[in-house]
mmCIF file of C-alpha atoms and ligand atoms in Angstrom:
data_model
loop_
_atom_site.group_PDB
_atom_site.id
_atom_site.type_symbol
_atom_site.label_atom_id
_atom_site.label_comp_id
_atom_site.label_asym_id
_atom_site.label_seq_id
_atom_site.Cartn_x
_atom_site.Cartn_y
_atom_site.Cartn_z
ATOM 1 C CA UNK A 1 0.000 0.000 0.000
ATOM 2 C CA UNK A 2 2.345 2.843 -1.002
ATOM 3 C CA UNK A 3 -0.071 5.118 -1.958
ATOM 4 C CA UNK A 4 -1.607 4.895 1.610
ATOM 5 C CA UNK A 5 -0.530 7.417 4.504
ATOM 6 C CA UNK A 6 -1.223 6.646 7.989
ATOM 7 C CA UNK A 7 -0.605 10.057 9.529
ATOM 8 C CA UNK A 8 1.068 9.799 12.872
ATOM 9 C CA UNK A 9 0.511 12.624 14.530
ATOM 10 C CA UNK A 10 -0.746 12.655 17.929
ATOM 11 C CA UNK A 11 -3.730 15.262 18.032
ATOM 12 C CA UNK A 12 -4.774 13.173 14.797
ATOM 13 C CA UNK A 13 -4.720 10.530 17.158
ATOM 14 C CA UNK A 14 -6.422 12.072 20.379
ATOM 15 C CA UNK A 15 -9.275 13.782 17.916
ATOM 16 C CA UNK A 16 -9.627 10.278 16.265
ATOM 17 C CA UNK A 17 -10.316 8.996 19.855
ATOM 18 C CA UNK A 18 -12.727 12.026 20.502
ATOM 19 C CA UNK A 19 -14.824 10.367 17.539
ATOM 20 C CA UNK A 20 -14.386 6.962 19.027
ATOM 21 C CA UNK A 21 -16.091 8.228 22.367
ATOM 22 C CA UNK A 22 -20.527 7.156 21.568
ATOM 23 C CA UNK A 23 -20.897 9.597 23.968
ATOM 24 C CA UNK A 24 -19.188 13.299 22.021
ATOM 25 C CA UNK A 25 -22.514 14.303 20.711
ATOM 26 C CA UNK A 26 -22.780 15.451 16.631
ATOM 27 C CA UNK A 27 -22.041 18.958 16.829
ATOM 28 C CA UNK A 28 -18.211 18.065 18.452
ATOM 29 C CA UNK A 29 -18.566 15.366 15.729
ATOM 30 C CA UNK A 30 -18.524 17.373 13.017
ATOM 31 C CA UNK A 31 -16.093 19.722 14.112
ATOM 32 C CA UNK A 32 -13.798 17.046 14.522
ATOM 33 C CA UNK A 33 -14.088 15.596 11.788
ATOM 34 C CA UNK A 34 -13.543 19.349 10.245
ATOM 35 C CA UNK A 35 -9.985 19.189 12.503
ATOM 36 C CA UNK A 36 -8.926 16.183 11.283
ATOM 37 C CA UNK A 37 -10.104 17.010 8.001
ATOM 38 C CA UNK A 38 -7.389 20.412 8.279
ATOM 39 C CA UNK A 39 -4.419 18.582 9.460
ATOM 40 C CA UNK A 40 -4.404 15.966 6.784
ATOM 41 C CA UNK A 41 -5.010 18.472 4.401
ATOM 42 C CA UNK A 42 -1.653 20.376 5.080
ATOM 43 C CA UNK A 43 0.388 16.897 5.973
ATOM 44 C CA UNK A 44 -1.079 15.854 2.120
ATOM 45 C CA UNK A 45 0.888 19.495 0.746
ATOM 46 C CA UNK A 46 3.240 19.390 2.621
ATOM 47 C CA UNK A 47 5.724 19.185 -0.362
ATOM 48 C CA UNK A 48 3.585 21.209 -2.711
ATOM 49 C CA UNK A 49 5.149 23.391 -5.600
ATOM 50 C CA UNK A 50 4.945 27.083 -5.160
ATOM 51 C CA UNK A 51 4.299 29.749 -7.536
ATOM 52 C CA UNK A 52 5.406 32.942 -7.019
ATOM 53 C CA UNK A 53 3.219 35.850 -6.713
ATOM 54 C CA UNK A 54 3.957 39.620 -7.051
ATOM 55 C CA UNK A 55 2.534 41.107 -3.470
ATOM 56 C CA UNK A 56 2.340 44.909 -2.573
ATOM 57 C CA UNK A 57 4.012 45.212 1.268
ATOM 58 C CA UNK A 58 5.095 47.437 3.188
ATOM 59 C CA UNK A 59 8.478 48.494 1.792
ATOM 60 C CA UNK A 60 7.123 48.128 -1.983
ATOM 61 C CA UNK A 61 6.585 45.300 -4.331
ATOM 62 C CA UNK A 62 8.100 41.844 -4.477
ATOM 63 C CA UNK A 63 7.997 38.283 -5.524
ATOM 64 C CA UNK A 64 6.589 35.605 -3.012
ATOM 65 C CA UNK A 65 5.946 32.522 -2.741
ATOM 66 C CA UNK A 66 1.810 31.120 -2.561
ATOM 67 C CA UNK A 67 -0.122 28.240 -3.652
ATOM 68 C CA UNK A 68 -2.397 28.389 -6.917
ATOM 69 C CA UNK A 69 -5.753 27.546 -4.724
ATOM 70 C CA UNK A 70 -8.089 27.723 -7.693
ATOM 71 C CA UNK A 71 -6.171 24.768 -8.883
ATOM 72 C CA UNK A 72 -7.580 22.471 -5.765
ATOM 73 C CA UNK A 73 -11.192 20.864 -6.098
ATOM 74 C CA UNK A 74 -12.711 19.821 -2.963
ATOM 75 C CA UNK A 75 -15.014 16.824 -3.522
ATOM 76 C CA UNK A 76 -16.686 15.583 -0.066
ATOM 77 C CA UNK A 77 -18.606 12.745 -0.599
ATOM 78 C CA UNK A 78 -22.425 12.836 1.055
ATOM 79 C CA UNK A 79 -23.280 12.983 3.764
ATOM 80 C CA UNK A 80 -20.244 11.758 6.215
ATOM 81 C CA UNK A 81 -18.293 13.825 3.990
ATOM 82 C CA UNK A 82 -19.609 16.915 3.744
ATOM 83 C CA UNK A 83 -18.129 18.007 7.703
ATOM 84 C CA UNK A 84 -14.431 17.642 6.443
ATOM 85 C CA UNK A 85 -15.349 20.565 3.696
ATOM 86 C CA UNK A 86 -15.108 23.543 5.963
ATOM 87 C CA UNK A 87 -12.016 22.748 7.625
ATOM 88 C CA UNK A 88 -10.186 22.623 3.817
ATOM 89 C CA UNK A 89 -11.797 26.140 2.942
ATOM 90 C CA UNK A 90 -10.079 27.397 5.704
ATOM 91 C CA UNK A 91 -6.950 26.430 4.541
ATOM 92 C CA UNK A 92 -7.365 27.295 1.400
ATOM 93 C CA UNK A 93 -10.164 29.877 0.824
ATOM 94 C CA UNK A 94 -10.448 30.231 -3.230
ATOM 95 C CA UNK A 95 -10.245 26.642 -3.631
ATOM 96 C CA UNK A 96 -13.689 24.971 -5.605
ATOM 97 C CA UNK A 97 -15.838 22.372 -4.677
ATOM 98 C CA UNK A 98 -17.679 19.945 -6.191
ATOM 99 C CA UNK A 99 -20.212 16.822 -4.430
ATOM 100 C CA UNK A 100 -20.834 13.774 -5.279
ATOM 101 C CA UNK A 101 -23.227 11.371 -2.703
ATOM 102 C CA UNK A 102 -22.929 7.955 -2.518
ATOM 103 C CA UNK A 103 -25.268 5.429 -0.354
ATOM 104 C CA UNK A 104 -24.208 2.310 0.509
ATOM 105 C CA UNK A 105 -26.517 -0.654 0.391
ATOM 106 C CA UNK A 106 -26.060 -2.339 3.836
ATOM 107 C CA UNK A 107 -27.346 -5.448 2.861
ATOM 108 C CA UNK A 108 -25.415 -5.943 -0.593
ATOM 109 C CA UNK A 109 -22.489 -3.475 0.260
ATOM 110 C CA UNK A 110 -22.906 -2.392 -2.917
ATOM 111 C CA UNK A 111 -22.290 1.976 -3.299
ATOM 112 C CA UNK A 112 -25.491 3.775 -5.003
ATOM 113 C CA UNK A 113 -24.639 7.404 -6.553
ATOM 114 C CA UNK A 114 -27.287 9.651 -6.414
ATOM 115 C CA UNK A 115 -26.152 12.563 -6.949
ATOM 116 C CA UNK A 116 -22.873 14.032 -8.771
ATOM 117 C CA UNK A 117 -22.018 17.844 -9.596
ATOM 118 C CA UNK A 118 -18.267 18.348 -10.213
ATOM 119 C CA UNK A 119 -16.997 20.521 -11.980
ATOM 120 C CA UNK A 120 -14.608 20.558 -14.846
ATOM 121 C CA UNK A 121 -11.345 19.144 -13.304
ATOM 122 C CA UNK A 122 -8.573 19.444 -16.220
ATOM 123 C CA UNK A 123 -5.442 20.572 -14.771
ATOM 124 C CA UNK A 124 -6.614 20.605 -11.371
ATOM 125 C CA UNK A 125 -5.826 18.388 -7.938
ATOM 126 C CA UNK A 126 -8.730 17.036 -6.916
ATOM 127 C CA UNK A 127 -9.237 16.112 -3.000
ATOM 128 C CA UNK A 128 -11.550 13.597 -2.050
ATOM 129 C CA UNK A 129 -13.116 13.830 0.956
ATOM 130 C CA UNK A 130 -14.556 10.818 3.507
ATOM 131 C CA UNK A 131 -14.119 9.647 7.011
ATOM 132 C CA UNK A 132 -14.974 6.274 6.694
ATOM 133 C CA UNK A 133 -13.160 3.405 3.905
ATOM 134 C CA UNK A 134 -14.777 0.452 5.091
ATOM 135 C CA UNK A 135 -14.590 -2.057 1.886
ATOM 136 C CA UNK A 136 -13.516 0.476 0.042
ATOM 137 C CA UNK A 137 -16.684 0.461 -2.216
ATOM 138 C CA UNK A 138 -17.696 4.074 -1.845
ATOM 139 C CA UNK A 139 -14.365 5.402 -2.684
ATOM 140 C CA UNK A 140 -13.369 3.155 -5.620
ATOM 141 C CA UNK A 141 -16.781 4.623 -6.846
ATOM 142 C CA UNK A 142 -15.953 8.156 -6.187
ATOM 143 C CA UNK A 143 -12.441 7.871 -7.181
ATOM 144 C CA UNK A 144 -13.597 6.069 -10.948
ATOM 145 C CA UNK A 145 -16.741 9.453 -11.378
ATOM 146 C CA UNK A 146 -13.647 11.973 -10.847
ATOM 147 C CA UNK A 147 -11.239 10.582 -13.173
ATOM 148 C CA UNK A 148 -13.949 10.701 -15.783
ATOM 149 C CA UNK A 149 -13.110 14.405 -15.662
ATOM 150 C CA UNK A 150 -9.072 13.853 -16.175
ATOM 151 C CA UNK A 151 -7.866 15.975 -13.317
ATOM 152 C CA UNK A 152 -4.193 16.069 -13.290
ATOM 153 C CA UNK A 153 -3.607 14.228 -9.729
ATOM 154 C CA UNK A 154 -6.408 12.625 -6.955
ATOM 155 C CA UNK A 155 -5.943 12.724 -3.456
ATOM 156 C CA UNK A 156 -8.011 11.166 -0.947
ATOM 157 C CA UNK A 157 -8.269 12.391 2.764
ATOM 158 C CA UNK A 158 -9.849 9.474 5.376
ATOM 159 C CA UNK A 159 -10.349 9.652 8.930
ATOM 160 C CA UNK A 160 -10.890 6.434 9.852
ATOM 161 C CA UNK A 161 -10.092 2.786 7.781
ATOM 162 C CA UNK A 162 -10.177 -1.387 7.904
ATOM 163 C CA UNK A 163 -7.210 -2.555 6.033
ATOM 164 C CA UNK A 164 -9.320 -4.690 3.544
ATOM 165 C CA UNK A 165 -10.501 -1.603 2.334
ATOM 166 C CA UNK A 166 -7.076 0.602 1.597
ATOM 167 C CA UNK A 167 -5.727 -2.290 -0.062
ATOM 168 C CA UNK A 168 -8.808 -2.136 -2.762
ATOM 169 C CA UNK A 169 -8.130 1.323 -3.108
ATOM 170 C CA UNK A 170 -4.151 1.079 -3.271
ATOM 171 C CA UNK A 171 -4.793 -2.048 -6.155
ATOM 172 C CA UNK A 172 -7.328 -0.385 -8.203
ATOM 173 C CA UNK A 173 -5.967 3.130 -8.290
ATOM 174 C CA UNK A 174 -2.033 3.209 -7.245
ATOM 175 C CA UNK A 175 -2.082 6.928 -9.014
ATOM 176 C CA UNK A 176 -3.615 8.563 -6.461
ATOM 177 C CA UNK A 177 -2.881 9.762 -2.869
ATOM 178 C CA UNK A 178 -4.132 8.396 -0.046
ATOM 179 C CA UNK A 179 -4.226 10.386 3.644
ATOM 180 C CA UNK A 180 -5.887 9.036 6.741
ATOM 181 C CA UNK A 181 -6.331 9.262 10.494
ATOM 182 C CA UNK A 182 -6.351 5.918 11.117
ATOM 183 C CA UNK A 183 -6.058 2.634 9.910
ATOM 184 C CA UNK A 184 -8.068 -0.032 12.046
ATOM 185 C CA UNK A 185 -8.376 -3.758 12.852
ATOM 186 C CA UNK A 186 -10.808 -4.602 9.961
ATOM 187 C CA UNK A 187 -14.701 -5.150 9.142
ATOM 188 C CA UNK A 188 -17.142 -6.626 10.816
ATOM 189 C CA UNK A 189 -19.632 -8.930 9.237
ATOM 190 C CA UNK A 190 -21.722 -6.345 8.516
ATOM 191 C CA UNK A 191 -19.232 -4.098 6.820
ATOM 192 C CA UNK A 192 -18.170 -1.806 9.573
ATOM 193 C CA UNK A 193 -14.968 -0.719 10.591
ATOM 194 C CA UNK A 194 -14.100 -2.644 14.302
ATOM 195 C CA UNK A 195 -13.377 -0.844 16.730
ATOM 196 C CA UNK A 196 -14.501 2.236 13.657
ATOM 197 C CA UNK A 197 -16.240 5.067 14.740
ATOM 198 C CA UNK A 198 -19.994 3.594 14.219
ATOM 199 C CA UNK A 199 -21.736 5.042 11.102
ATOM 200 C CA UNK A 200 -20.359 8.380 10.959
ATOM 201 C CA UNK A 201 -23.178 10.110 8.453
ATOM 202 C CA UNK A 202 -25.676 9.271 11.258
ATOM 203 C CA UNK A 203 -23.480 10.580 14.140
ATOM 204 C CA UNK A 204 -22.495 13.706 12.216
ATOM 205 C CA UNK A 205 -26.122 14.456 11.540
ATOM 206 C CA UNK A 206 -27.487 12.756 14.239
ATOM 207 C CA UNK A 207 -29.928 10.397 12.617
ATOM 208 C CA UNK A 208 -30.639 6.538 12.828
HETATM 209 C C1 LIG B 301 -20.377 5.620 4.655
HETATM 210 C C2 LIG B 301 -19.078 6.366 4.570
HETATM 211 C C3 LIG B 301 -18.521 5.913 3.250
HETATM 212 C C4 LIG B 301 -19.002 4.497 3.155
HETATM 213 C C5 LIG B 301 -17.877 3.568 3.506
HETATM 214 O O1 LIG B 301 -21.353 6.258 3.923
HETATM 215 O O2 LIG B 301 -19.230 7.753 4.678
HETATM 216 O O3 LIG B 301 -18.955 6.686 2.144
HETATM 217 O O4 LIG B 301 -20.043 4.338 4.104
HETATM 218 O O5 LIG B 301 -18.222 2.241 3.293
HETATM 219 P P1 LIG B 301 -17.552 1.387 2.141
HETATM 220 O O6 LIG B 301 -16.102 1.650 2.147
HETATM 221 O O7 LIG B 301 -17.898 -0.033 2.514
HETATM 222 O O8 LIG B 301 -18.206 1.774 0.833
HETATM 223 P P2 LIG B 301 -22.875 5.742 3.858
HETATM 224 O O9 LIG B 301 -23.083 4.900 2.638
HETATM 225 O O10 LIG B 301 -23.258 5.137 5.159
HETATM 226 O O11 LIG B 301 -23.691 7.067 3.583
HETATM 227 P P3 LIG B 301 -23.842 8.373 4.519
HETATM 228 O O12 LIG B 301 -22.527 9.096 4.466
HETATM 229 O O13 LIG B 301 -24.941 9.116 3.879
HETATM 230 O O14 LIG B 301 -24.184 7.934 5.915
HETATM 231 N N1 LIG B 302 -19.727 3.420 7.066
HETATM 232 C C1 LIG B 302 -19.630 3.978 8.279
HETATM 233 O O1 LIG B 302 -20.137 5.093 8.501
HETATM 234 N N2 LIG B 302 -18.963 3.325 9.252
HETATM 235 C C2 LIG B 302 -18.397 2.127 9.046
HETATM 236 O O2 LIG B 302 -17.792 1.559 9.971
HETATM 237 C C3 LIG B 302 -18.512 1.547 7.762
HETATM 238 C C4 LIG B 302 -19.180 2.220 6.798
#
């Protein structure tokens, strides 16, 4: 699994335990998930190319260097998703988003798209975003919709995965990058991550 990057830091770890806890309720839920959703983000640049920018300051006008955000398309994936979205847009404010939902079947496994609006993604990095890789189903799904639009790179930032899972991901797409939280035990026989974080659309929206 090359492509896949457990990142070890330890408030990823603490705020992955924060989600953990049945009893943080879904607005700390969501905002954690919006944390964790930040710090991956700037691990997953952390060797990003720079452009540089001419910038009025205080002694005159120079050359700097800054990040070309309309280049980065944010794509959280409905609904557990759609938390991790604000926490990017603080990073990077002129970035662009795009959705795409995806329901999984519980009793076949099998991922359900019912909605998709991306935009046009030629020459642009285009960031995935979804707590939960379970099989790996939803993702793989996602991942095939976006490069439909040819965008030059994919990454994917995870909070929380079951190794069976990662390696789907890692074997059918080894051209993208892959940054999560935390990579579990494995899958229940229901399909959920054990120990996991339960089903993380109904906690963050506190539904059933
Ligand atoms: C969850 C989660 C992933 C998917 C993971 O979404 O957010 O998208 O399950 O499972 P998989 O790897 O086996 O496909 P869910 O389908 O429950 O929808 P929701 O976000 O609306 O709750
Ligand atoms: N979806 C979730 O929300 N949690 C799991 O553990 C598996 C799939």
């Amino acid at each position: 699994m090359e492509n896949i990057f457990e990142v070890k830091h330890p408030i990823l770890k603490s705020l992955v335990t924060e989600l953990r806890n049945i009893k943080t309720e879904s607005y700390v839920f969501r905002k954690t998930l919006n944390e964790i959703a930040r710090i991956l983000f700037i691990e997953a640049l952390k060797n990003e190319k720079l452009t540089e920018k001419e910038v009025e300051i205080w002694i005159g006008t120079g050359k700097f260097p800054t990040l070309i955000e309309e280049k980065y398309v944010f794509i959280p994936i409905l609904r557990a998703g759609l938390p991790m979205l604000g926490g990017l847009f603080e990073v990077l404010k002129n970035a662009q988003a795009g959705f795409l939902a995806l329901k999984r079947n519980e009793e076949t496994l099998e991922s359900v798209l019912y909605y998709n609006r991306v935009p046009p993604l030629e020459g642009k990095t285009a960031i995935l975003l979804d707590p939960m890789v379970a099989t790996g189903g939803s993702l793989d799904y996602a991942i095939k919709v976006v490069k439909e639009k040819n965008p030059e790179r994919i990454i994917s930032l995870n909070v929380v995965g079951a190794p069976e899972g990662l390696s789907k991901i890692s074997k059918n797409h080894p051209d993208i990058k892959l940054y999560i939280a935390q990579i579990d035990e494995g899958l229940n026989d229901k399909g959920y991550i054990i120990p996991g974080i339960g089903d993380a659309g109904d906690r963050a929206f506190n539904t059933e």
